[in-house]
CSV table of C-alpha atoms in Angstrom, one decimal:
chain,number,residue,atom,x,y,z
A,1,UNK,CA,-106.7,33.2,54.5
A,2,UNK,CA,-104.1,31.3,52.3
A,3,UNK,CA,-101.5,34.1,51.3
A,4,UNK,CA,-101.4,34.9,47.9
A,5,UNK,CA,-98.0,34.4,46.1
A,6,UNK,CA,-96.1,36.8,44.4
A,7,UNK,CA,-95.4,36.2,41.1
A,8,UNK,CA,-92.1,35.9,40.1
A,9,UNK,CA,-90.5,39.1,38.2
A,10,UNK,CA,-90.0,39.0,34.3
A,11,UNK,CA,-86.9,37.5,33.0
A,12,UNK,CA,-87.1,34.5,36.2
A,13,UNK,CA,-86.2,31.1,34.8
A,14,UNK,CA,-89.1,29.1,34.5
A,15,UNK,CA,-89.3,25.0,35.0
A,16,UNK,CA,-92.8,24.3,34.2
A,17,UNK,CA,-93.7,21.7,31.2
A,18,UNK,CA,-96.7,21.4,29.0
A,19,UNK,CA,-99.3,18.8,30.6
A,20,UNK,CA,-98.5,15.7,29.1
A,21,UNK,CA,-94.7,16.3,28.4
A,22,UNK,CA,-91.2,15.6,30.3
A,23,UNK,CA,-89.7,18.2,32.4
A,24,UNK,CA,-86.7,17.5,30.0
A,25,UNK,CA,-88.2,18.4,26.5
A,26,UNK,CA,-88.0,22.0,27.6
A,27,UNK,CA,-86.2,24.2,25.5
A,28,UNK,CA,-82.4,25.5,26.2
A,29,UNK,CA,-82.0,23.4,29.4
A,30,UNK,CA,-79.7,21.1,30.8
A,31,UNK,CA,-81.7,18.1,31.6
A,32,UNK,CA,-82.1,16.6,35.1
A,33,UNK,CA,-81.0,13.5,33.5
A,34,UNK,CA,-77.9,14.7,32.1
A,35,UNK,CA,-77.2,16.6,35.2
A,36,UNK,CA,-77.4,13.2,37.4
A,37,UNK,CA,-75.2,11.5,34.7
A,38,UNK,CA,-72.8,13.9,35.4
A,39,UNK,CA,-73.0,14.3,39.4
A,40,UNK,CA,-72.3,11.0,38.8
A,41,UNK,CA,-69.2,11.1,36.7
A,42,UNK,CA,-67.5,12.9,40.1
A,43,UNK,CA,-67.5,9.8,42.2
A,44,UNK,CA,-65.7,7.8,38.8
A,45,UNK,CA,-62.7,6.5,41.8
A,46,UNK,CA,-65.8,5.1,44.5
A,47,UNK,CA,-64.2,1.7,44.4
A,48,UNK,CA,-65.4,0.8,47.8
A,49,UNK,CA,-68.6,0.6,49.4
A,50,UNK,CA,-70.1,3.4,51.8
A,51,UNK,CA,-69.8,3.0,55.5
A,52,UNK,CA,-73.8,3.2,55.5
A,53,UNK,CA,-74.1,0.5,52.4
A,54,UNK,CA,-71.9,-1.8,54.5
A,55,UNK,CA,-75.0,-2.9,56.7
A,56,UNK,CA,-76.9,-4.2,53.2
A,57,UNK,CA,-73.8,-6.0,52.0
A,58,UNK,CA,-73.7,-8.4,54.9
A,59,UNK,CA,-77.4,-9.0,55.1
A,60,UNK,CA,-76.7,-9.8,51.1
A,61,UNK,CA,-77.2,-13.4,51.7
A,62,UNK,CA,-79.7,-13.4,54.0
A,63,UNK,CA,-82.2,-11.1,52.1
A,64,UNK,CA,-80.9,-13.6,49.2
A,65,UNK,CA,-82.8,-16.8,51.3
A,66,UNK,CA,-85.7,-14.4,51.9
A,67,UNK,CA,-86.2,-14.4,48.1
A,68,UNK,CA,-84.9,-11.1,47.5
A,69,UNK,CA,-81.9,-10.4,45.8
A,70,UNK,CA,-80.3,-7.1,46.1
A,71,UNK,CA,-78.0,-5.0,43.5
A,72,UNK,CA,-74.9,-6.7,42.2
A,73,UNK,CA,-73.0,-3.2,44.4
A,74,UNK,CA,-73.9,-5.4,47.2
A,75,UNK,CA,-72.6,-8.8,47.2
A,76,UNK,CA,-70.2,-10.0,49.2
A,77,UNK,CA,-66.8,-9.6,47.3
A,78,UNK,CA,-68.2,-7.2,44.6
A,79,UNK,CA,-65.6,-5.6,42.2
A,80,UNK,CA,-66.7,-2.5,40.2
A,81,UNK,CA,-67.2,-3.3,36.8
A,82,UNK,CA,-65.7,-0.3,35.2
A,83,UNK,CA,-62.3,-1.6,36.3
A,84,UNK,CA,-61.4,-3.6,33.7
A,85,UNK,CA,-63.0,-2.0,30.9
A,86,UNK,CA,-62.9,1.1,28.7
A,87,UNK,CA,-66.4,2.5,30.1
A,88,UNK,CA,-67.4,5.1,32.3
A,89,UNK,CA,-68.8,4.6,35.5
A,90,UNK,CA,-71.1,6.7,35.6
A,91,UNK,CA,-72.8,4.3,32.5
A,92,UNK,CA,-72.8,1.7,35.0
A,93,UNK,CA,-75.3,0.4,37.2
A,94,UNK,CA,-73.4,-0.7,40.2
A,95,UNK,CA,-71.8,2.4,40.4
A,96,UNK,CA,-75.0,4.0,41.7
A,97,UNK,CA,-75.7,3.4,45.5
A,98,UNK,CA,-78.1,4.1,47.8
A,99,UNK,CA,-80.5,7.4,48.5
A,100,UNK,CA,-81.5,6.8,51.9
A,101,UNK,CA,-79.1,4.4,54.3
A,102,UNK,CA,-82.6,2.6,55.6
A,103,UNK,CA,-84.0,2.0,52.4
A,104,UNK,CA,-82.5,0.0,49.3
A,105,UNK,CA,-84.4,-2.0,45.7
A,106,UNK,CA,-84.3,-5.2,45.4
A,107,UNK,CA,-85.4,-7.9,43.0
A,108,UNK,CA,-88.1,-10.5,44.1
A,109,UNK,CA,-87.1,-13.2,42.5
A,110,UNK,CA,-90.6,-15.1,42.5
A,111,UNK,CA,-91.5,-12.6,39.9
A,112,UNK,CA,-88.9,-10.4,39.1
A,113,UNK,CA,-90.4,-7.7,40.2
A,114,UNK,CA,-88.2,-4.3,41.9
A,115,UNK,CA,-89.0,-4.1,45.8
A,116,UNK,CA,-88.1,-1.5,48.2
A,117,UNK,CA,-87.1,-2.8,51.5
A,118,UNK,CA,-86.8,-0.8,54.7
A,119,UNK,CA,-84.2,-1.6,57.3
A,120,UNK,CA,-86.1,-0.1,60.9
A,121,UNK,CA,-83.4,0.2,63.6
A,122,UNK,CA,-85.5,2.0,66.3
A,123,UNK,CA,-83.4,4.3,68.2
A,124,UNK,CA,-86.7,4.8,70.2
A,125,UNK,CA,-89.5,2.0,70.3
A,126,UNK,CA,-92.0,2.6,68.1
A,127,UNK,CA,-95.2,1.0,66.4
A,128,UNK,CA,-94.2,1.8,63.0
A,129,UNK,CA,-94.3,-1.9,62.1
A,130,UNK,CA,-97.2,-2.7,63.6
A,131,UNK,CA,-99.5,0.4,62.1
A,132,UNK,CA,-98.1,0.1,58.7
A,133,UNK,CA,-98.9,-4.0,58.6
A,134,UNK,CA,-102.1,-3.4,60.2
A,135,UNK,CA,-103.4,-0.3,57.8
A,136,UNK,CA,-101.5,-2.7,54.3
A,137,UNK,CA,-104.4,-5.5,55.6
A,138,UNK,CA,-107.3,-3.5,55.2
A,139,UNK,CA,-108.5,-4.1,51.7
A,140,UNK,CA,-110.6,-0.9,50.6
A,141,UNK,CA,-110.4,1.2,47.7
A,142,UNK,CA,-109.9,4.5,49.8
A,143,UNK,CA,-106.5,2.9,51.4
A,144,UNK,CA,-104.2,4.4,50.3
A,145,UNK,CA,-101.0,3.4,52.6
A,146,UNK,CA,-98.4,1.7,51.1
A,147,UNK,CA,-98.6,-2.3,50.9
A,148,UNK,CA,-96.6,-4.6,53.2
A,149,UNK,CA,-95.7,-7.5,51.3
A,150,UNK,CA,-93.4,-8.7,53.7
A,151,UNK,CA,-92.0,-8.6,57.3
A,152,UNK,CA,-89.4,-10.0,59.0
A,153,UNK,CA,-86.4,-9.8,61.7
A,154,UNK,CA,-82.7,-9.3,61.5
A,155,UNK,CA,-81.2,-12.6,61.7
A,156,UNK,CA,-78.3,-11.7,64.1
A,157,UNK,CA,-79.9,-8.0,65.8
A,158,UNK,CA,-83.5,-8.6,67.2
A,159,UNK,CA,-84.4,-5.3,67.4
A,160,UNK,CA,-84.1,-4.9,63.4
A,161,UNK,CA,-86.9,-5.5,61.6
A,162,UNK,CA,-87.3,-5.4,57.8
A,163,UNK,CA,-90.8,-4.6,55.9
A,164,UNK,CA,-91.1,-4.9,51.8
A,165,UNK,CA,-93.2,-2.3,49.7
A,166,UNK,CA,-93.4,-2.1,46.2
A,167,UNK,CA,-91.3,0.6,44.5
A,168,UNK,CA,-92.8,4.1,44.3
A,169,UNK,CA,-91.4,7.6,43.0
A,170,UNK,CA,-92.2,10.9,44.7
A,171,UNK,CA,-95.7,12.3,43.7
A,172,UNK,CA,-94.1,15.1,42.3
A,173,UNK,CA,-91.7,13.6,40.0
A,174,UNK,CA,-92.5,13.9,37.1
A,175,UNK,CA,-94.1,17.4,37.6
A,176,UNK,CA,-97.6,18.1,37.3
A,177,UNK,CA,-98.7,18.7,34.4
A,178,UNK,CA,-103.0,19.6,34.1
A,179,UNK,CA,-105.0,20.8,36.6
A,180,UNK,CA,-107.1,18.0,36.4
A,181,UNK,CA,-104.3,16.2,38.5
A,182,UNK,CA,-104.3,18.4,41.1
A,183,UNK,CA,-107.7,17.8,41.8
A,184,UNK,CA,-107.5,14.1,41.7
A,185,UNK,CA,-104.7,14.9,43.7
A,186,UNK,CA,-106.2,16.5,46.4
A,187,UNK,CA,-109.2,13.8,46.4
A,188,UNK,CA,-106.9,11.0,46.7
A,189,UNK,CA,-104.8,12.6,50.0
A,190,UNK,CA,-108.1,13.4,52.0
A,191,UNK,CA,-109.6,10.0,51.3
A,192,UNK,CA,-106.4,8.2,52.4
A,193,UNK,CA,-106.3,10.7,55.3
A,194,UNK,CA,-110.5,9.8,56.3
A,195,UNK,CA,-109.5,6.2,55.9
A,196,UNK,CA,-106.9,6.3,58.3
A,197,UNK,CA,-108.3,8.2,60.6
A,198,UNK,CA,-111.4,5.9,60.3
A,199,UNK,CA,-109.4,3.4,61.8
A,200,UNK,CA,-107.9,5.5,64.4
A,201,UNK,CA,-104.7,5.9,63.1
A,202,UNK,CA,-102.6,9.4,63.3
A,203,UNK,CA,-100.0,9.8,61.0
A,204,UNK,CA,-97.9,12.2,62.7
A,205,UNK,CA,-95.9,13.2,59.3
A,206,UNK,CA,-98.4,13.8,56.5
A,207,UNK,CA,-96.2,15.7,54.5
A,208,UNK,CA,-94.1,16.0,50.7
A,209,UNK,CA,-91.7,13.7,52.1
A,210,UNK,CA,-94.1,10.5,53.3
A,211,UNK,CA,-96.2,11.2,49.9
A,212,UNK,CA,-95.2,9.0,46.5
A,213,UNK,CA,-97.1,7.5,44.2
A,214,UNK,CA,-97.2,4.1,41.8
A,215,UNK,CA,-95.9,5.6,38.6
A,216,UNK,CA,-96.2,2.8,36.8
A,217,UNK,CA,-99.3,4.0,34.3
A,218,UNK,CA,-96.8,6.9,33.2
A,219,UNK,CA,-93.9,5.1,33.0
A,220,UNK,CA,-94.9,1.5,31.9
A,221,UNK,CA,-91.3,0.2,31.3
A,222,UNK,CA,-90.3,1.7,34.9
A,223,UNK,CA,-87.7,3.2,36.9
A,224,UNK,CA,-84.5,3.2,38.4
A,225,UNK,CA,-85.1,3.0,42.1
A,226,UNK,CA,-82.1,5.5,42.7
A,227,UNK,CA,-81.8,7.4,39.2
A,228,UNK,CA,-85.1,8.5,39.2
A,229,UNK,CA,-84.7,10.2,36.2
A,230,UNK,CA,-83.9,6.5,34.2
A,231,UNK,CA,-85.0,3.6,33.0
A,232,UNK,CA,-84.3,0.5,34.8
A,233,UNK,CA,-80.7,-0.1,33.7
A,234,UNK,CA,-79.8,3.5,35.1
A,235,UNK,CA,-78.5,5.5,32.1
A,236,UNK,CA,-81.7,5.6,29.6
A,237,UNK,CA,-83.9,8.6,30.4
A,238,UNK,CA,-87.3,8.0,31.3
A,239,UNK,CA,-90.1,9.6,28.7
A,240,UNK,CA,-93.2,9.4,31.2
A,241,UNK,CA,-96.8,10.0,29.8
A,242,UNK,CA,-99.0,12.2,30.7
A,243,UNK,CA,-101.0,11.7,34.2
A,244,UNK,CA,-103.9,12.9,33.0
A,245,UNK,CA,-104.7,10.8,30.6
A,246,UNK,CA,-103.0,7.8,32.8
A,247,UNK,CA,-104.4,8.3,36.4
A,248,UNK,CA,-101.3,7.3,38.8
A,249,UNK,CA,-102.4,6.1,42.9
A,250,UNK,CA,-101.1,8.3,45.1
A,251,UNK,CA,-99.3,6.4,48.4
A,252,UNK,CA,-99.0,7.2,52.2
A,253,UNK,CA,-95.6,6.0,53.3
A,254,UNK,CA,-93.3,5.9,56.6
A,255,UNK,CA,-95.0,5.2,59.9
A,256,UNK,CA,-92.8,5.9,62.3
A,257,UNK,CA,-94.4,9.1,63.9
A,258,UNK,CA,-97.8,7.8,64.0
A,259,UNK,CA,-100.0,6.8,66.7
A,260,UNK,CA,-102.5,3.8,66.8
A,261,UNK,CA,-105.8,5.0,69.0
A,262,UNK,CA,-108.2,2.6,71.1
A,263,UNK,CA,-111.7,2.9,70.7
A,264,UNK,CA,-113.2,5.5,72.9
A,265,UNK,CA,-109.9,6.5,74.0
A,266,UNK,CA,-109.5,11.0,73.8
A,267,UNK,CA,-108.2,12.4,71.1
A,268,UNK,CA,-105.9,14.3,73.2
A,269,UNK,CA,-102.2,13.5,73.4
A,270,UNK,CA,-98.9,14.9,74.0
A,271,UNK,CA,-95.0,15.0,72.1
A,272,UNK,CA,-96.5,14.1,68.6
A,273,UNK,CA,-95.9,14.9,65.2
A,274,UNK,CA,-93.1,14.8,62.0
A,275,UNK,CA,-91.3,17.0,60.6
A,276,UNK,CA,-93.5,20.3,59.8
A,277,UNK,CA,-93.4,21.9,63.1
A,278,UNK,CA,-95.6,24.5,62.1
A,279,UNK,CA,-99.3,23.4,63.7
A,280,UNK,CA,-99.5,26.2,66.3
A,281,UNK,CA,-100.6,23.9,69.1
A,282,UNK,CA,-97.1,22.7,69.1
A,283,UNK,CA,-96.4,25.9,71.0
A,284,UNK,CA,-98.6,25.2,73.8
A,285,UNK,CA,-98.4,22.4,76.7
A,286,UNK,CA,-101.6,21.2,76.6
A,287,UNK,CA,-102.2,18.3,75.0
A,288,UNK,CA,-103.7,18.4,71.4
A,289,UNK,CA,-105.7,16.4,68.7
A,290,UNK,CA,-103.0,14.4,66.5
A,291,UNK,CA,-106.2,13.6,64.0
A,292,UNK,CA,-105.9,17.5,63.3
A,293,UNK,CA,-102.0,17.6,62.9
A,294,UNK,CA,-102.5,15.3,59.7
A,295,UNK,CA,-105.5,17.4,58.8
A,296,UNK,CA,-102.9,20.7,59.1
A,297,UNK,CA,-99.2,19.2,57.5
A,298,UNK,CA,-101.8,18.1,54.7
A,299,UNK,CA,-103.5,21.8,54.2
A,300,UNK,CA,-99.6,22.4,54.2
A,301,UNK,CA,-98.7,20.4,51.3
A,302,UNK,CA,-101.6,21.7,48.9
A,303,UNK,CA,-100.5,25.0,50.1
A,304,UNK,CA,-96.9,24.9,49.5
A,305,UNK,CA,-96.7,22.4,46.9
A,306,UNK,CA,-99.9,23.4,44.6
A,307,UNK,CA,-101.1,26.8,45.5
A,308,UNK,CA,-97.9,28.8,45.8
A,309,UNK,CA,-96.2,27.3,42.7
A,310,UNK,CA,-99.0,27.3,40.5
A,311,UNK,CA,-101.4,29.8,38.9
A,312,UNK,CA,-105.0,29.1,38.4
A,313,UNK,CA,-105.7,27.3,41.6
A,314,UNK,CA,-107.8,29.4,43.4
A,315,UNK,CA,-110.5,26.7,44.2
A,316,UNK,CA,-108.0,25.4,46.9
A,317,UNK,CA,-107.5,28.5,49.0
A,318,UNK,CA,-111.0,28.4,51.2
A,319,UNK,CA,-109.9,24.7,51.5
A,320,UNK,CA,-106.7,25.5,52.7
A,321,UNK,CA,-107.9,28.2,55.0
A,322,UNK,CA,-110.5,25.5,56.5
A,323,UNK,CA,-107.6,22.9,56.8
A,324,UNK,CA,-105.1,24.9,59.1
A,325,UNK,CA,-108.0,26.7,61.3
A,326,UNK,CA,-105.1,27.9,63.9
A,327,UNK,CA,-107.4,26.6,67.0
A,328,UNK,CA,-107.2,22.5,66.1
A,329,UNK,CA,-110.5,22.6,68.6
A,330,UNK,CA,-112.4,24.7,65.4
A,331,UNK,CA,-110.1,22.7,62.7
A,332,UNK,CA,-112.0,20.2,60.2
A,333,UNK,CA,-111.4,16.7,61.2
A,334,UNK,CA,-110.9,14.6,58.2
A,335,UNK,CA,-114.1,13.7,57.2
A,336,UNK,CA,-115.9,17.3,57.4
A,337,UNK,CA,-112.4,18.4,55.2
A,338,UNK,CA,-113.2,15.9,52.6
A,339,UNK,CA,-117.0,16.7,52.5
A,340,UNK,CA,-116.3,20.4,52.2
A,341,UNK,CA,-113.8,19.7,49.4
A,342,UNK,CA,-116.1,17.4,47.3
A,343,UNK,CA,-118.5,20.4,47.7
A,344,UNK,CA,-115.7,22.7,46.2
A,345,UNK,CA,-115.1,20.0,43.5
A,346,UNK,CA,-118.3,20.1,41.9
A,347,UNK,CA,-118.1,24.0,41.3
A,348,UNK,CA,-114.9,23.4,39.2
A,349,UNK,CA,-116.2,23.5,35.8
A,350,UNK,CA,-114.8,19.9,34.2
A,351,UNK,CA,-114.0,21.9,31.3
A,352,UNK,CA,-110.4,22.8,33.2
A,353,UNK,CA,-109.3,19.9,33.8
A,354,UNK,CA,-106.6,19.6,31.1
A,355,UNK,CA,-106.0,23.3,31.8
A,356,UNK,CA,-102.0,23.2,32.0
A,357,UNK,CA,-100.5,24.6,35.3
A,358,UNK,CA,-98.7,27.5,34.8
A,359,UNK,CA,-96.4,28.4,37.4
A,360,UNK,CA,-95.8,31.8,39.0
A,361,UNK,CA,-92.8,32.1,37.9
A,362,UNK,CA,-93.0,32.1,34.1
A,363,UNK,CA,-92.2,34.6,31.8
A,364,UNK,CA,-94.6,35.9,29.4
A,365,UNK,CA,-92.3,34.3,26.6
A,366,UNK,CA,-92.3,31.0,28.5
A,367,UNK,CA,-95.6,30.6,29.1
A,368,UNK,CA,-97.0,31.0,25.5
A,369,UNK,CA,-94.6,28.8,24.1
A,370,UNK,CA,-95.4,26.0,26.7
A,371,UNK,CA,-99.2,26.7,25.9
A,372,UNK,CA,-98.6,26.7,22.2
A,373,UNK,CA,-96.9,22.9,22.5
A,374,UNK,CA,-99.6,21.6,25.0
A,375,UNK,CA,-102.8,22.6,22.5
A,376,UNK,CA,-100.4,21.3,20.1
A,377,UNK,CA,-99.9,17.9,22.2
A,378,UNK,CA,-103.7,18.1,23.3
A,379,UNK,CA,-104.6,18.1,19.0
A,380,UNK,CA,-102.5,15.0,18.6
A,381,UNK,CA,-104.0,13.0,21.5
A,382,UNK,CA,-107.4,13.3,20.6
A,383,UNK,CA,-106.7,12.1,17.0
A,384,UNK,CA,-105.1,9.5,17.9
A,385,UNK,CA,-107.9,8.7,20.4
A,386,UNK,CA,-110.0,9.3,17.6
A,387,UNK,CA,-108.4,6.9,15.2
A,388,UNK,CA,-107.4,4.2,17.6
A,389,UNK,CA,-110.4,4.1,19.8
A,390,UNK,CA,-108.1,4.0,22.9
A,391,UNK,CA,-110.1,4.0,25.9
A,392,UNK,CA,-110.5,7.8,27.8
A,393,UNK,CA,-108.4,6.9,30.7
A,394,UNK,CA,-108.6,10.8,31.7
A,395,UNK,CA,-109.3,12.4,35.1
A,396,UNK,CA,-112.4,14.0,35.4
A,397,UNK,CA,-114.9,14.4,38.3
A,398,UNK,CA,-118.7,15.0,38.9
C-alpha cells in the first residue's frame, strides 16, 4: 500500500496557499520573486555570454530567417544594457539567460507570440524527433503531448536538429491550490498516458520533470520564459488566478527516452527508461513491459508530488497501490488504470472539489489562517459570479 506520510512536527514552516491565491501573498515571507531578483543581483558583473549560450548566439541569424527571433542577450555583438546607465541589472531583461543549455524563448515574429525552441544534439541516436512530430499530428482531445510547430536542421551540423513548442511552465508552478485540481489532474495524466500508449508509444520518462502545463488561463498577460516568477518583461511579479475556476492543460514533454512500437510487435524490451530508476524490474535482466514503466514513474508522481505533500487525498492511495503493482506482469496497463480511476472519481463527493490542500506540514496556526482567507476568497468569487454572470469555468466531475 501507498505509505502514509508523517506529518510534519508543530512549529515546521509551512508553504501552502489558500486555493485561488499566489504562493507570495503568504504572510511574513520573503517571496520567490524577490528571492530571484536578488539571486539575480549576484551575477550584476556577467558582461559576457556563457560558454553554453555561445551555441544560440551564432545560430542568432539563422533562427532570425526561420522567423524566430531570439532575446536581444543573443545577438551577435550584444552589449549589456546596464552599462551605460544608472540601473541595476538585475531590472533588466537581457541580463537573464538561459535555464536549460538545449532549450531557449523566442519570439515568432508572424504573430508575436513566445516559442520555446529545443536544440537536440544526440550524443546517442535517438527517435525523439520523430515520436514527438508524429504524436504533435494526431488531432484528439485526449493528446496531451506537447505541439510541434516546427522542425528543422542545423544549417552547418547535420546531426542537430531543432523542434518549436509553445511556451509552458511546470505543472506545479504556481502551487496547487483545491483539490478539485488534483483530480483534474490525475484525469488529464492517465488520458495522455492511454493516448499514447494507444498509439504504441512508451515514454520512458513520465515524470515531474517531462510534466508542464499551458498556464495561460491563470496567467492571461503571461510569463517570463526564464523568471518564472514574472511577467513578460522579467521584473513584474506574476499574480496568477486560481486553476480551479480557470482549468489549465496539462502537457507531456521531452521524447528522448521513448520507444515507438510496431503493431503486433512484444511488449518486451530491454535498456529503457528516464530518470526514476525505481520500477523494480530494472533490477532484473529479463526484459520488461516499457507500457508499464510509464504506468509506474506516473503512480510515482501522484505519490510523491500529491499524496505525500498533501492532506485529504486519500482517494488516490488504492490508485497508487494499483499503479506500481511491483510484478509489471500483474501491473494495470494504461487503460485498466484509467478505468479503475474514473471508478474512484465518481465516489468523490463533488462537494470537495474547492476543498483547499492543506499540506502535512502546516502548523495548526497556519492552517486556520490560510482556511480563514480561502472561505474569505471563495465568498468574494461567488458574488462576483453572482453579480457579473461570469460563466462557471470550475473543475468538477461526474
Amino acid at each position: 500500500m501507498a505509505s502514509k506520510p508523517l506529518s510534519a512536527p508543530s512549529g515546521s514552516p509551512g508553504s501552502t496557499q489558500p486555493a485561488g491565491s499566489s504562493s507570495s501573498n503568504r504572510p511574513g515571507s520573503l517571496t520567490t520573486h524577490n528571492m530571484a531578483v536578488q539571486l539575480r543581483k549576484l551575477y550584476r558583473y556577467q558582461t559576457v555570454l556563457y560558454n553554453h549560450e555561445e551555441a544560440w548566439r551564432d545560430r542568432y541569424s539563422f533562427l532570425l530567417s526561420k522567423g524566430y527571433r531570439l532575446r536581444p542577450r543573443y545577438e551577435p555583438g550584444w552589449s549589456p544594457s546596464w552599462l551605460n546607465i544608472d540601473i541595476d541589472p538585475a531590472y533588466c531583461d537581457d541580463s537573464i539567460d538561459t535555464v536549460l543549455p538545449m532549450v531557449l524563448d523566442a519570439n515568432r515574429i508572424s504573430d508575436n507570440i513566445t516559442v520555446c525552441i529545443k536544440r537536440i544534439d544526440p550524443k546517442e541516436i535517438t527517435d525523439e524527433v520523430k515520436i514527438a512530430t508524429f504524436l504533435s499530428s494526431i488531432r484528439d482531445a485526449k493528446n496531451h503531448c506537447v505541439q510541434i510547430s516546427d522542425a528543422f536542421r542545423d544549417p552547418v551540423l547535420p546531426k542537430v536538429e531543432y523542434i518549436v513548442m509553445p511556451s509552458l511552465r511546470p505543472f506545479y508552478n504556481p502551487e496547487f491550490g483545491a483539490v478539485g485540481e488534483v483530480v483534474d489532474f490525475v484525469t488529464q495524466m492517465i488520458e495522455g498516458m492511454e493516448f499514447m500508449h494507444k498509439h504504441l508509444v512508451a515514454h520512458g520518462d513520465l515524470t515531474t520533470q517531462n510534466i508542464m502545463m499551458d498556464a495561460r488561463p491563470i496567467l492571461p498577460s503571461g510569463w517570463h520564459f526564464v523568471a518564472h516568477h514574472c511577467t513578460p518583461d522579467g521584473v513584474t511579479e506574476i499574480s496568477p488566478l486560481a486553476r480551479i475556476d480557470r482549468p489549465v492543460r496539462y502537457i507531456i514533454i521531452d521524447f528522448d527516452c521513448s520507444a515507438r512500437l510496431s503493431p503486433g510487435q512484444p511488449h518486451l524490451i530491454r535498456f529503457f527508461g528516464g530518470r526514476d530508476g525505481e520500477p523494480p524490474e530494472y533490477k532484473s535482466r529479463d526484459p520488461y513491459d516499457p507500457f508499464k514503466i510509464d504506468v509506474f514513474t506516473l503512480g510515482n508522481v501522484f505519490y510523491k508530488d500529491f499524496y505525500q505533500k498533501y492532506e485529504g487525498l486519500d482517494f488516490l492511495e488504492t490508485l497508487i497501490d494499483f499503479m506500481k503493482t511491483p510484478n509489471f506482469r500483474q501491473r494495470p496497463d494504461a487503460e485498466m488504470a484509467m478505468a479503475y480511476w474514473l471508478n474512484v472519481r465518481k465516489h468523490i463527493d463533488v462537494g470537495r472539489a474547492r476543498w483547499r490542500l492543506q499540506q502535512r506540514k502546516e502548523t495548526m496556526g497556519e492552517r486556520i489562517l490560510y482556511d480563514t482567507v480561502a472561505f474569505a476568497r471563495e465568498g468574494v468569487q461567488r458574488m462576483k459570479r453572482m453579480l457579473t454572470g461570469e460563466k462557471d469555468h470550475r473543475v468538477y466531475w461526474s
